[in-house]
Amino acid sequence: MNEAFVKSLHELIVKENLESYKDLYETAVVDAKTDPFYKEALNLYNSLPSEKRETLMKIIEQTMVDTVSSMLGIIDGSIPVDDDDSVEPRLLLNSIDTEGELQDLFLEFVEELEDSN
């Protein structure tokens, strides 16, 4: 069950969002209503040659992987939320303790994906 959960997280958060970002950067049209930060991001993306755009997407993907991993580490208890460990989060999937293995399982899954490419 834990493996299915981390695979679903990767699919929903990393893979689908990365595709959304790619689509957005490739098809977005800037107009007067476009947020200034977003205009800058689009200008940066559009100024890059295609191989650098791929690098930027890899950076975005790695940032998402790192963020999910960190959140899972917090939930697992391997990354403390505060200095005195007064908060001990725990995640139950279908009322079953995940036993602090979500971060490791997520990173193993990401590594398997990288090895298969």
Short mmCIF file of N, CA and C in Angstrom, two decimals:
data_model
loop_
_atom_site.label_atom_id
_atom_site.label_comp_id
_atom_site.label_asym_id
_atom_site.label_seq_id
_atom_site.Cartn_x
_atom_site.Cartn_y
_atom_site.Cartn_z
N MET A 1 0.82 -1.19 0.00
CA MET A 1 0.00 0.00 0.00
C MET A 1 0.87 1.26 0.00
N ASN A 2 1.94 1.27 0.79
CA ASN A 2 2.83 2.43 0.82
C ASN A 2 3.47 2.68 -0.53
N GLU A 3 3.84 1.60 -1.24
CA GLU A 3 4.44 1.75 -2.56
C GLU A 3 3.46 2.39 -3.53
N ALA A 4 2.22 1.95 -3.50
CA ALA A 4 1.20 2.52 -4.39
C ALA A 4 0.98 4.00 -4.08
N PHE A 5 1.03 4.34 -2.80
CA PHE A 5 0.85 5.73 -2.39
C PHE A 5 1.96 6.62 -2.94
N VAL A 6 3.22 6.22 -2.77
CA VAL A 6 4.32 7.06 -3.25
C VAL A 6 4.33 7.13 -4.78
N LYS A 7 3.96 6.05 -5.45
CA LYS A 7 3.87 6.09 -6.91
C LYS A 7 2.78 7.07 -7.35
N SER A 8 1.66 7.07 -6.63
CA SER A 8 0.58 8.00 -6.94
C SER A 8 1.01 9.44 -6.71
N LEU A 9 1.75 9.68 -5.61
CA LEU A 9 2.25 11.02 -5.35
C LEU A 9 3.16 11.48 -6.49
N HIS A 10 4.03 10.60 -6.93
CA HIS A 10 4.93 10.97 -8.03
C HIS A 10 4.13 11.29 -9.29
N GLU A 11 3.16 10.47 -9.59
CA GLU A 11 2.34 10.68 -10.79
C GLU A 11 1.60 12.01 -10.72
N LEU A 12 0.93 12.26 -9.58
CA LEU A 12 0.11 13.46 -9.44
C LEU A 12 0.92 14.74 -9.27
N ILE A 13 1.95 14.68 -8.47
CA ILE A 13 2.68 15.91 -8.14
C ILE A 13 3.82 16.18 -9.11
N VAL A 14 4.59 15.18 -9.41
CA VAL A 14 5.77 15.41 -10.24
C VAL A 14 5.42 15.30 -11.72
N LYS A 15 4.98 14.15 -12.15
CA LYS A 15 4.78 13.92 -13.58
C LYS A 15 3.70 14.83 -14.18
N GLU A 16 2.52 14.86 -13.57
CA GLU A 16 1.44 15.66 -14.14
C GLU A 16 1.73 17.15 -14.06
N ASN A 17 2.30 17.61 -12.94
CA ASN A 17 2.61 19.03 -12.84
C ASN A 17 3.73 19.43 -13.80
N LEU A 18 4.70 18.56 -13.98
CA LEU A 18 5.77 18.87 -14.93
C LEU A 18 5.21 19.01 -16.34
N GLU A 19 4.31 18.12 -16.71
CA GLU A 19 3.66 18.23 -18.02
C GLU A 19 2.86 19.53 -18.13
N SER A 20 2.20 19.91 -17.04
CA SER A 20 1.45 21.17 -17.04
C SER A 20 2.37 22.37 -17.23
N TYR A 21 3.51 22.34 -16.52
CA TYR A 21 4.48 23.43 -16.68
C TYR A 21 4.99 23.49 -18.11
N LYS A 22 5.36 22.35 -18.67
CA LYS A 22 5.86 22.34 -20.05
C LYS A 22 4.82 22.91 -21.00
N ASP A 23 3.60 22.46 -20.86
CA ASP A 23 2.53 22.93 -21.73
C ASP A 23 2.31 24.43 -21.55
N LEU A 24 2.31 24.87 -20.30
CA LEU A 24 2.10 26.27 -20.01
C LEU A 24 3.18 27.15 -20.62
N TYR A 25 4.43 26.75 -20.43
CA TYR A 25 5.54 27.55 -20.97
C TYR A 25 5.57 27.53 -22.49
N GLU A 26 5.14 26.44 -23.08
CA GLU A 26 5.17 26.34 -24.55
C GLU A 26 4.00 27.07 -25.21
N THR A 27 2.87 27.21 -24.51
CA THR A 27 1.67 27.74 -25.17
C THR A 27 1.16 29.06 -24.61
N ALA A 28 1.72 29.51 -23.50
CA ALA A 28 1.20 30.72 -22.84
C ALA A 28 1.38 31.95 -23.71
N VAL A 29 0.41 32.82 -23.62
CA VAL A 29 0.45 34.09 -24.33
C VAL A 29 0.47 35.20 -23.27
N VAL A 30 1.43 36.09 -23.39
CA VAL A 30 1.55 37.20 -22.46
C VAL A 30 0.70 38.35 -22.95
N ASP A 31 -0.10 38.90 -22.03
CA ASP A 31 -0.88 40.10 -22.36
C ASP A 31 -0.83 41.06 -21.17
N ALA A 32 -1.60 42.09 -21.21
CA ALA A 32 -1.56 43.12 -20.17
C ALA A 32 -1.99 42.58 -18.80
N LYS A 33 -2.77 41.52 -18.78
CA LYS A 33 -3.26 40.97 -17.52
C LYS A 33 -2.31 39.94 -16.90
N THR A 34 -1.29 39.56 -17.62
CA THR A 34 -0.36 38.54 -17.13
C THR A 34 0.42 39.06 -15.93
N ASP A 35 0.50 38.26 -14.89
CA ASP A 35 1.25 38.60 -13.69
C ASP A 35 2.70 38.93 -14.05
N PRO A 36 3.27 39.99 -13.46
CA PRO A 36 4.65 40.40 -13.80
C PRO A 36 5.69 39.29 -13.58
N PHE A 37 5.58 38.55 -12.48
CA PHE A 37 6.52 37.45 -12.24
C PHE A 37 6.40 36.40 -13.35
N TYR A 38 5.17 36.09 -13.72
CA TYR A 38 4.94 35.09 -14.75
C TYR A 38 5.49 35.57 -16.10
N LYS A 39 5.36 36.86 -16.37
CA LYS A 39 5.94 37.43 -17.60
C LYS A 39 7.45 37.20 -17.62
N GLU A 40 8.10 37.47 -16.48
CA GLU A 40 9.54 37.28 -16.40
C GLU A 40 9.92 35.82 -16.61
N ALA A 41 9.15 34.92 -15.99
CA ALA A 41 9.42 33.49 -16.14
C ALA A 41 9.27 33.06 -17.60
N LEU A 42 8.23 33.53 -18.24
CA LEU A 42 8.02 33.19 -19.66
C LEU A 42 9.12 33.79 -20.53
N ASN A 43 9.50 35.01 -20.24
CA ASN A 43 10.58 35.64 -21.01
C ASN A 43 11.88 34.86 -20.85
N LEU A 44 12.17 34.44 -19.62
CA LEU A 44 13.37 33.64 -19.39
C LEU A 44 13.29 32.34 -20.19
N TYR A 45 12.18 31.63 -20.06
CA TYR A 45 12.02 30.36 -20.77
C TYR A 45 12.17 30.56 -22.28
N ASN A 46 11.52 31.56 -22.82
CA ASN A 46 11.55 31.79 -24.27
C ASN A 46 12.91 32.26 -24.76
N SER A 47 13.73 32.79 -23.87
CA SER A 47 15.06 33.25 -24.27
C SER A 47 16.07 32.11 -24.35
N LEU A 48 15.70 30.95 -23.83
CA LEU A 48 16.62 29.82 -23.78
C LEU A 48 16.56 28.98 -25.04
N PRO A 49 17.71 28.45 -25.48
CA PRO A 49 17.68 27.46 -26.56
C PRO A 49 17.04 26.17 -26.05
N SER A 50 16.60 25.32 -26.94
CA SER A 50 15.81 24.14 -26.55
C SER A 50 16.52 23.24 -25.55
N GLU A 51 17.84 23.04 -25.68
CA GLU A 51 18.53 22.16 -24.73
C GLU A 51 18.56 22.77 -23.33
N LYS A 52 18.60 24.09 -23.25
CA LYS A 52 18.57 24.76 -21.95
C LYS A 52 17.16 24.73 -21.35
N ARG A 53 16.16 24.75 -22.21
CA ARG A 53 14.77 24.61 -21.73
C ARG A 53 14.58 23.24 -21.09
N GLU A 54 15.17 22.22 -21.70
CA GLU A 54 15.11 20.87 -21.13
C GLU A 54 15.80 20.84 -19.77
N THR A 55 16.92 21.53 -19.66
CA THR A 55 17.63 21.60 -18.37
C THR A 55 16.78 22.29 -17.33
N LEU A 56 16.12 23.37 -17.71
CA LEU A 56 15.24 24.08 -16.78
C LEU A 56 14.12 23.16 -16.31
N MET A 57 13.54 22.38 -17.20
CA MET A 57 12.47 21.46 -16.82
C MET A 57 12.99 20.37 -15.87
N LYS A 58 14.23 19.95 -16.09
CA LYS A 58 14.83 18.97 -15.18
C LYS A 58 15.05 19.57 -13.79
N ILE A 59 15.42 20.85 -13.75
CA ILE A 59 15.58 21.54 -12.48
C ILE A 59 14.23 21.63 -11.76
N ILE A 60 13.20 21.98 -12.49
CA ILE A 60 11.86 22.05 -11.90
C ILE A 60 11.44 20.68 -11.39
N GLU A 61 11.68 19.64 -12.18
CA GLU A 61 11.33 18.28 -11.76
C GLU A 61 12.08 17.89 -10.49
N GLN A 62 13.38 18.16 -10.44
CA GLN A 62 14.15 17.82 -9.26
C GLN A 62 13.68 18.59 -8.04
N THR A 63 13.27 19.83 -8.23
CA THR A 63 12.74 20.62 -7.13
C THR A 63 11.46 20.00 -6.59
N MET A 64 10.60 19.53 -7.48
CA MET A 64 9.37 18.87 -7.05
C MET A 64 9.69 17.57 -6.30
N VAL A 65 10.62 16.78 -6.81
CA VAL A 65 11.02 15.53 -6.15
C VAL A 65 11.57 15.84 -4.77
N ASP A 66 12.45 16.82 -4.66
CA ASP A 66 13.03 17.18 -3.37
C ASP A 66 11.96 17.65 -2.38
N THR A 67 11.01 18.41 -2.86
CA THR A 67 9.95 18.92 -2.00
C THR A 67 9.06 17.79 -1.48
N VAL A 68 8.64 16.90 -2.38
CA VAL A 68 7.83 15.75 -1.96
C VAL A 68 8.61 14.90 -0.98
N SER A 69 9.87 14.65 -1.28
CA SER A 69 10.72 13.85 -0.39
C SER A 69 10.81 14.48 0.99
N SER A 70 11.02 15.78 1.04
CA SER A 70 11.11 16.47 2.33
C SER A 70 9.80 16.38 3.11
N MET A 71 8.69 16.58 2.43
CA MET A 71 7.39 16.46 3.10
C MET A 71 7.18 15.06 3.65
N LEU A 72 7.54 14.06 2.86
CA LEU A 72 7.40 12.68 3.34
C LEU A 72 8.33 12.42 4.52
N GLY A 73 9.53 13.00 4.49
CA GLY A 73 10.45 12.87 5.61
C GLY A 73 9.90 13.50 6.88
N ILE A 74 9.20 14.61 6.74
CA ILE A 74 8.56 15.24 7.89
C ILE A 74 7.46 14.34 8.42
N ILE A 75 6.64 13.84 7.52
CA ILE A 75 5.54 12.94 7.94
C ILE A 75 6.09 11.66 8.56
N ASP A 76 7.18 11.14 8.00
CA ASP A 76 7.81 9.93 8.52
C ASP A 76 8.47 10.13 9.87
N GLY A 77 8.83 11.37 10.18
CA GLY A 77 9.53 11.66 11.42
C GLY A 77 11.04 11.66 11.27
N SER A 78 11.55 11.43 10.07
CA SER A 78 13.00 11.44 9.88
C SER A 78 13.56 12.85 9.73
N ILE A 79 12.70 13.82 9.43
CA ILE A 79 13.09 15.23 9.38
C ILE A 79 12.29 15.94 10.47
N PRO A 80 12.97 16.43 11.52
CA PRO A 80 12.24 17.09 12.61
C PRO A 80 11.62 18.41 12.17
N VAL A 81 10.44 18.68 12.69
CA VAL A 81 9.73 19.91 12.37
C VAL A 81 10.22 21.06 13.25
N ASP A 82 10.66 20.73 14.44
CA ASP A 82 11.16 21.76 15.36
C ASP A 82 12.41 21.25 16.06
N ASP A 83 13.09 22.14 16.76
CA ASP A 83 14.37 21.80 17.39
C ASP A 83 14.25 20.82 18.55
N ASP A 84 13.13 20.84 19.25
CA ASP A 84 13.02 19.98 20.43
C ASP A 84 12.17 18.74 20.18
N ASP A 85 11.91 18.43 18.93
CA ASP A 85 11.13 17.23 18.56
C ASP A 85 9.81 17.12 19.31
N SER A 86 9.16 18.25 19.56
CA SER A 86 7.89 18.22 20.28
C SER A 86 6.71 17.82 19.38
N VAL A 87 6.93 17.85 18.09
CA VAL A 87 5.89 17.47 17.14
C VAL A 87 6.29 16.17 16.48
N GLU A 88 5.42 15.19 16.56
CA GLU A 88 5.71 13.88 15.97
C GLU A 88 4.58 13.50 15.02
N PRO A 89 4.66 13.95 13.77
CA PRO A 89 3.60 13.60 12.83
C PRO A 89 3.65 12.11 12.47
N ARG A 90 2.51 11.61 12.04
CA ARG A 90 2.42 10.22 11.61
C ARG A 90 1.30 10.13 10.58
N LEU A 91 1.53 9.37 9.54
CA LEU A 91 0.53 9.20 8.50
C LEU A 91 -0.01 7.78 8.53
N LEU A 92 -1.32 7.67 8.46
CA LEU A 92 -1.97 6.37 8.35
C LEU A 92 -2.60 6.28 6.97
N LEU A 93 -2.39 5.17 6.31
CA LEU A 93 -3.06 4.90 5.03
C LEU A 93 -4.04 3.77 5.29
N ASN A 94 -5.31 4.06 5.10
CA ASN A 94 -6.36 3.08 5.41
C ASN A 94 -6.20 2.55 6.83
N SER A 95 -5.95 3.47 7.76
CA SER A 95 -5.80 3.17 9.19
C SER A 95 -4.56 2.35 9.53
N ILE A 96 -3.63 2.21 8.60
CA ILE A 96 -2.40 1.44 8.85
C ILE A 96 -1.23 2.41 8.86
N ASP A 97 -0.39 2.30 9.91
CA ASP A 97 0.77 3.16 10.05
C ASP A 97 1.73 2.92 8.89
N THR A 98 2.26 4.00 8.33
CA THR A 98 3.20 3.87 7.20
C THR A 98 4.60 3.50 7.66
N GLU A 99 4.80 3.45 8.96
CA GLU A 99 6.03 2.97 9.57
C GLU A 99 7.28 3.74 9.15
N GLY A 100 7.11 5.01 8.85
CA GLY A 100 8.26 5.86 8.55
C GLY A 100 9.04 5.50 7.31
N GLU A 101 8.39 4.84 6.35
CA GLU A 101 9.14 4.41 5.17
C GLU A 101 8.78 5.16 3.89
N LEU A 102 7.90 6.14 3.97
CA LEU A 102 7.43 6.80 2.75
C LEU A 102 8.54 7.54 2.00
N GLN A 103 9.37 8.29 2.72
CA GLN A 103 10.44 9.03 2.05
C GLN A 103 11.38 8.07 1.34
N ASP A 104 11.79 7.01 2.01
CA ASP A 104 12.70 6.03 1.39
C ASP A 104 12.06 5.38 0.18
N LEU A 105 10.79 4.99 0.30
CA LEU A 105 10.11 4.36 -0.83
C LEU A 105 9.98 5.31 -2.01
N PHE A 106 9.68 6.58 -1.72
CA PHE A 106 9.55 7.57 -2.79
C PHE A 106 10.88 7.75 -3.52
N LEU A 107 11.95 7.91 -2.76
CA LEU A 107 13.26 8.10 -3.39
C LEU A 107 13.72 6.85 -4.14
N GLU A 108 13.41 5.67 -3.63
CA GLU A 108 13.72 4.43 -4.36
C GLU A 108 12.96 4.37 -5.68
N PHE A 109 11.69 4.77 -5.65
CA PHE A 109 10.88 4.77 -6.88
C PHE A 109 11.46 5.75 -7.90
N VAL A 110 11.83 6.94 -7.45
CA VAL A 110 12.42 7.94 -8.36
C VAL A 110 13.72 7.40 -8.95
N GLU A 111 14.54 6.76 -8.13
CA GLU A 111 15.80 6.19 -8.61
C GLU A 111 15.55 5.10 -9.65
N GLU A 112 14.55 4.27 -9.42
CA GLU A 112 14.21 3.22 -10.40
C GLU A 112 13.78 3.84 -11.71
N LEU A 113 13.01 4.93 -11.65
CA LEU A 113 12.59 5.62 -12.88
C LEU A 113 13.80 6.17 -13.62
N GLU A 114 14.72 6.75 -12.89
CA GLU A 114 15.92 7.31 -13.51
C GLU A 114 16.78 6.21 -14.14
N ASP A 115 16.89 5.09 -13.45
CA ASP A 115 17.69 3.96 -13.98
C ASP A 115 17.06 3.36 -15.22
N SER A 116 15.74 3.43 -15.34
CA SER A 116 15.07 2.83 -16.50
C SER A 116 15.11 3.73 -17.73
N ASN A 117 15.50 5.00 -17.53
CA ASN A 117 15.57 5.93 -18.69
C ASN A 117 16.91 5.97 -19.31
#
